[in-house]
Amino acid sequence: MTTIGFVYPDHAAEDDYPLAEKLLGSGVRLPVAHIYGTDLHAIPELLDLGAPHRLAEGARLLAEHRPDAVVWACTSGSFVYGTQGAREQVAGLSEAAGGIPASSTSFAFTNAARAMGLGKVAVAASYPEDVATMFADFLGDAGIEVVAMSNHDIATAAEVGRMTPEAVADLISSQDQPDAEALLIPDTAMRTLALVNTLEDRLGKPVLTANQVTIWEGLRLTGATSTSETVGSLFRIPPAEAKVGGE
């Protein structure tokens, strides 16, 4: 049994994780621990949300599950620190969790993109422009070019979590660009797992969403070989065999 623990901010789309457990089968457990802060999509609040003491609390809550790896399931609360700061954040989470492998959703995006050989992407962000730009910069540091980026200025994660599946699909589909090799949706507050295959069929290209890549990253950290036909083209790549480069 492979157990991957996720530190998840507040409450919004955490039901993507039990859904993934069902889709991936009985060999994978994906427990979620919640930490709490202001869910505002604003830089000072996001820096506070990803602070070391908050992630350490998440690691403590996950300890009872004896995870093989742990992932900070928050994109904006990781990329807002910049690439080096996000590395330090992950190192601190690993230490708090007893030295097990750790990562975050921001690194999950860059690792997933590298595994798929993506060089040019479009981004459909729920965030305000200043926060969305920081995600584009984070991708750029990893050598991934953002050829188009939309920001929807949704103030809080709770508002994103209340979006209907139809609204999510429309938001994502409307942001496709012909020269983008894939479309990225960077918000773990958005329910997307059940929509990925449909969106990929509609757009004819890979779609990488926050909860999807976060779960895949956890599998990669544990050396899992699990694949699935139900969670997008990313999950057709055995995580343990992915070539992701350095973090």
CSV table of C-alpha atoms in Angstrom, one decimal:
chain,number,residue,atom,x,y,z
A,1,MET,CA,0.0,0.0,0.0
A,2,THR,CA,1.3,3.4,-1.0
A,3,THR,CA,0.2,6.3,1.2
A,4,ILE,CA,0.7,9.9,0.2
A,5,GLY,CA,-0.3,12.7,2.6
A,6,PHE,CA,-1.5,16.0,1.4
A,7,VAL,CA,-1.5,19.3,3.4
A,8,TYR,CA,-4.5,21.2,2.0
A,9,PRO,CA,-5.5,24.8,2.8
A,10,ASP,CA,-8.9,25.3,4.3
A,11,HIS,CA,-11.8,23.6,2.4
A,12,ALA,CA,-12.8,23.9,-1.3
A,13,ALA,CA,-12.1,21.0,-3.7
A,14,GLU,CA,-10.5,18.4,-1.3
A,15,ASP,CA,-13.0,15.8,-2.5
A,16,ASP,CA,-10.8,15.4,-5.6
A,17,TYR,CA,-8.5,13.3,-3.4
A,18,PRO,CA,-10.9,10.6,-2.4
A,19,LEU,CA,-12.2,10.5,-6.0
A,20,ALA,CA,-8.6,9.9,-7.1
A,21,GLU,CA,-8.3,7.1,-4.6
A,22,LYS,CA,-11.3,5.4,-6.3
A,23,LEU,CA,-9.9,6.0,-9.8
A,24,LEU,CA,-6.4,4.7,-8.9
A,25,GLY,CA,-7.5,1.6,-7.1
A,26,SER,CA,-6.9,-0.1,-3.8
A,27,GLY,CA,-3.1,0.1,-3.7
A,28,VAL,CA,-3.1,3.9,-3.0
A,29,ARG,CA,-4.2,5.9,0.0
A,30,LEU,CA,-4.4,9.7,-0.2
A,31,PRO,CA,-5.2,11.2,3.2
A,32,VAL,CA,-5.7,14.9,3.5
A,33,ALA,CA,-4.9,17.2,6.4
A,34,HIS,CA,-6.3,20.7,6.5
A,35,ILE,CA,-4.5,23.8,7.7
A,36,TYR,CA,-6.3,27.1,8.1
A,37,GLY,CA,-5.5,30.7,7.2
A,38,THR,CA,-7.0,33.5,5.2
A,39,ASP,CA,-8.0,32.1,1.8
A,40,LEU,CA,-7.6,35.4,0.0
A,41,HIS,CA,-5.7,35.3,-3.3
A,42,ALA,CA,-3.4,38.1,-2.2
A,43,ILE,CA,0.4,37.9,-1.8
A,44,PRO,CA,0.7,38.7,2.0
A,45,GLU,CA,-2.0,36.2,2.8
A,46,LEU,CA,-0.5,33.6,0.6
A,47,LEU,CA,2.9,34.0,2.2
A,48,ASP,CA,1.3,33.5,5.6
A,49,LEU,CA,-0.7,30.5,4.4
A,50,GLY,CA,2.5,28.7,3.3
A,51,ALA,CA,4.5,29.6,6.4
A,52,PRO,CA,6.7,26.9,8.0
A,53,HIS,CA,4.6,26.6,11.2
A,54,ARG,CA,1.4,26.0,9.2
A,55,LEU,CA,3.0,23.3,7.0
A,56,ALA,CA,4.5,21.7,10.1
A,57,GLU,CA,1.0,21.5,11.6
A,58,GLY,CA,-0.1,19.7,8.5
A,59,ALA,CA,2.7,17.2,8.7
A,60,ARG,CA,1.8,16.6,12.4
A,61,LEU,CA,-1.8,15.9,11.5
A,62,LEU,CA,-0.7,13.5,8.7
A,63,ALA,CA,1.6,11.5,11.0
A,64,GLU,CA,-1.1,9.1,12.1
A,65,HIS,CA,-1.4,7.9,8.5
A,66,ARG,CA,2.3,7.0,8.2
A,67,PRO,CA,2.7,8.6,4.7
A,68,ASP,CA,5.5,7.5,2.4
A,69,ALA,CA,5.6,11.1,1.0
A,70,VAL,CA,3.8,14.4,1.7
A,71,VAL,CA,2.8,17.2,-0.7
A,72,TRP,CA,1.8,20.8,0.0
A,73,ALA,CA,-1.4,20.9,-2.0
A,74,CYS,CA,-1.5,24.6,-2.8
A,75,THR,CA,-0.2,26.3,-5.9
A,76,SER,CA,-0.3,29.9,-5.0
A,77,GLY,CA,0.9,29.2,-1.4
A,78,SER,CA,4.1,27.8,-2.9
A,79,PHE,CA,5.0,29.7,-6.1
A,80,VAL,CA,4.4,33.0,-4.2
A,81,TYR,CA,7.8,32.2,-2.5
A,82,GLY,CA,9.7,32.1,-5.8
A,83,THR,CA,11.6,29.1,-6.9
A,84,GLN,CA,14.3,29.1,-4.2
A,85,GLY,CA,11.8,29.9,-1.5
A,86,ALA,CA,9.6,27.1,-2.7
A,87,ARG,CA,12.5,24.7,-2.5
A,88,GLU,CA,13.2,25.8,1.1
A,89,GLN,CA,9.5,25.4,1.9
A,90,VAL,CA,9.5,21.8,0.6
A,91,ALA,CA,12.7,21.0,2.5
A,92,GLY,CA,11.0,22.3,5.7
A,93,LEU,CA,7.9,20.2,5.1
A,94,SER,CA,10.1,17.1,4.6
A,95,GLU,CA,11.9,17.8,7.9
A,96,ALA,CA,8.6,18.4,9.7
A,97,ALA,CA,7.3,15.1,8.3
A,98,GLY,CA,10.3,13.1,9.6
A,99,GLY,CA,12.5,13.2,6.5
A,100,ILE,CA,10.1,11.6,4.0
A,101,PRO,CA,10.1,12.9,0.4
A,102,ALA,CA,8.1,16.2,0.0
A,103,SER,CA,7.0,18.5,-2.7
A,104,SER,CA,4.4,21.1,-3.6
A,105,THR,CA,1.8,21.8,-6.3
A,106,SER,CA,4.0,24.4,-8.0
A,107,PHE,CA,6.8,21.8,-8.4
A,108,ALA,CA,4.2,19.3,-9.4
A,109,PHE,CA,3.3,21.5,-12.4
A,110,THR,CA,6.9,21.9,-13.5
A,111,ASN,CA,7.7,18.2,-13.1
A,112,ALA,CA,4.6,17.2,-14.9
A,113,ALA,CA,5.3,19.5,-17.8
A,114,ARG,CA,8.9,18.2,-18.1
A,115,ALA,CA,7.7,14.6,-18.0
A,116,MET,CA,5.4,15.4,-20.9
A,117,GLY,CA,8.0,17.3,-22.8
A,118,LEU,CA,6.1,20.5,-22.8
A,119,GLY,CA,7.8,23.8,-23.7
A,120,LYS,CA,5.0,26.2,-24.4
A,121,VAL,CA,1.8,26.3,-22.3
A,122,ALA,CA,-1.3,28.5,-21.8
A,123,VAL,CA,-2.5,29.2,-18.3
A,124,ALA,CA,-6.1,29.7,-17.1
A,125,ALA,CA,-5.7,31.2,-13.7
A,126,SER,CA,-8.5,32.0,-11.2
A,127,TYR,CA,-6.2,34.5,-9.5
A,128,PRO,CA,-5.8,38.3,-9.7
A,129,GLU,CA,-3.2,39.4,-12.3
A,130,ASP,CA,-0.3,40.0,-9.9
A,131,VAL,CA,-0.6,36.5,-8.4
A,132,ALA,CA,-1.1,34.8,-11.8
A,133,THR,CA,2.0,36.6,-13.1
A,134,MET,CA,4.0,35.0,-10.3
A,135,PHE,CA,2.9,31.6,-11.5
A,136,ALA,CA,4.0,32.4,-15.0
A,137,ASP,CA,7.4,33.5,-13.6
A,138,PHE,CA,7.7,30.3,-11.7
A,139,LEU,CA,7.1,28.3,-14.8
A,140,GLY,CA,9.6,30.5,-16.7
A,141,ASP,CA,12.3,29.7,-14.1
A,142,ALA,CA,11.8,26.0,-15.0
A,143,GLY,CA,12.2,26.7,-18.7
A,144,ILE,CA,8.5,26.5,-19.5
A,145,GLU,CA,7.2,29.4,-21.7
A,146,VAL,CA,3.8,30.8,-21.0
A,147,VAL,CA,2.4,31.8,-24.4
A,148,ALA,CA,-0.9,33.0,-23.1
A,149,MET,CA,-2.2,33.7,-19.6
A,150,SER,CA,-5.7,34.7,-18.4
A,151,ASN,CA,-6.5,35.8,-14.9
A,152,HIS,CA,-10.1,35.8,-13.6
A,153,ASP,CA,-9.6,37.9,-10.4
A,154,ILE,CA,-11.5,35.6,-8.1
A,155,ALA,CA,-10.8,36.9,-4.7
A,156,THR,CA,-10.9,33.7,-2.5
A,157,ALA,CA,-10.4,30.0,-2.8
A,158,ALA,CA,-13.9,29.5,-1.3
A,159,GLU,CA,-15.4,31.3,-4.3
A,160,VAL,CA,-13.5,29.0,-6.7
A,161,GLY,CA,-14.7,25.9,-4.8
A,162,ARG,CA,-18.3,26.9,-5.4
A,163,MET,CA,-17.9,27.0,-9.2
A,164,THR,CA,-20.1,24.5,-11.0
A,165,PRO,CA,-18.5,21.8,-13.2
A,166,GLU,CA,-20.0,23.6,-16.2
A,167,ALA,CA,-18.4,27.0,-15.2
A,168,VAL,CA,-15.1,25.3,-14.6
A,169,ALA,CA,-15.1,23.6,-18.0
A,170,ASP,CA,-16.2,26.8,-19.7
A,171,LEU,CA,-13.4,28.8,-18.0
A,172,ILE,CA,-10.8,26.3,-19.0
A,173,SER,CA,-11.9,25.7,-22.5
A,174,SER,CA,-12.2,29.4,-23.3
A,175,GLN,CA,-8.5,30.0,-22.6
A,176,ASP,CA,-7.0,27.6,-25.1
A,177,GLN,CA,-4.4,29.0,-27.6
A,178,PRO,CA,-3.3,27.3,-30.8
A,179,ASP,CA,0.4,27.6,-30.1
A,180,ALA,CA,0.1,26.2,-26.6
A,181,GLU,CA,1.1,22.5,-26.2
A,182,ALA,CA,-1.0,22.2,-23.1
A,183,LEU,CA,-3.4,24.1,-20.9
A,184,LEU,CA,-2.5,24.6,-17.2
A,185,ILE,CA,-5.1,25.4,-14.4
A,186,PRO,CA,-3.3,26.3,-11.2
A,187,ASP,CA,-5.7,26.2,-8.3
A,188,THR,CA,-6.3,23.3,-6.0
A,189,ALA,CA,-9.5,25.0,-4.9
A,190,MET,CA,-11.0,24.1,-8.3
A,191,ARG,CA,-12.7,20.7,-8.8
A,192,THR,CA,-11.2,19.4,-12.0
A,193,LEU,CA,-10.3,15.7,-11.6
A,194,ALA,CA,-13.6,14.4,-13.1
A,195,LEU,CA,-13.3,16.9,-16.0
A,196,VAL,CA,-9.8,16.3,-17.3
A,197,ASN,CA,-10.5,13.6,-19.9
A,198,THR,CA,-13.5,15.5,-21.2
A,199,LEU,CA,-11.5,18.7,-21.5
A,200,GLU,CA,-8.6,16.9,-23.3
A,201,ASP,CA,-11.0,15.4,-25.8
A,202,ARG,CA,-12.5,18.8,-26.4
A,203,LEU,CA,-9.2,20.7,-26.8
A,204,GLY,CA,-7.1,17.9,-28.4
A,205,LYS,CA,-4.2,18.5,-26.1
A,206,PRO,CA,-3.0,17.8,-22.5
A,207,VAL,CA,-4.8,19.6,-19.7
A,208,LEU,CA,-2.8,19.8,-16.4
A,209,THR,CA,-4.8,20.8,-13.3
A,210,ALA,CA,-3.7,21.5,-9.8
A,211,ASN,CA,-5.1,18.6,-7.9
A,212,GLN,CA,-4.3,16.2,-10.8
A,213,VAL,CA,-0.6,17.1,-10.9
A,214,THR,CA,-0.4,17.2,-7.1
A,215,ILE,CA,-1.5,13.6,-6.8
A,216,TRP,CA,0.7,12.5,-9.7
A,217,GLU,CA,3.7,14.2,-8.0
A,218,GLY,CA,3.0,12.3,-4.8
A,219,LEU,CA,3.0,9.1,-6.7
A,220,ARG,CA,6.3,10.1,-8.3
A,221,LEU,CA,7.9,10.8,-5.0
A,222,THR,CA,7.1,7.3,-3.7
A,223,GLY,CA,8.3,5.5,-6.9
A,224,ALA,CA,4.8,4.3,-7.7
A,225,THR,CA,4.1,2.9,-11.2
A,226,SER,CA,0.4,3.5,-11.1
A,227,THR,CA,-1.2,4.6,-14.3
A,228,SER,CA,-4.8,5.5,-15.2
A,229,GLU,CA,-6.9,6.2,-18.3
A,230,THR,CA,-9.4,8.3,-16.3
A,231,VAL,CA,-7.4,11.3,-15.1
A,232,GLY,CA,-5.9,12.7,-18.3
A,233,SER,CA,-2.8,12.0,-20.4
A,234,LEU,CA,-0.4,12.8,-17.6
A,235,PHE,CA,-1.6,9.7,-15.7
A,236,ARG,CA,-0.6,7.5,-18.7
A,237,ILE,CA,3.0,8.2,-17.8
A,238,PRO,CA,4.2,5.9,-14.9
A,239,PRO,CA,5.3,8.5,-12.3
A,240,ALA,CA,8.4,6.5,-11.2
A,241,GLU,CA,9.7,6.6,-14.8
A,242,ALA,CA,9.1,10.3,-15.4
A,243,LYS,CA,12.1,12.4,-16.4
A,244,VAL,CA,11.6,15.6,-14.5
A,245,GLY,CA,15.1,17.1,-14.1
A,246,GLY,CA,16.2,18.9,-11.0
A,247,GLU,CA,14.0,20.8,-8.6
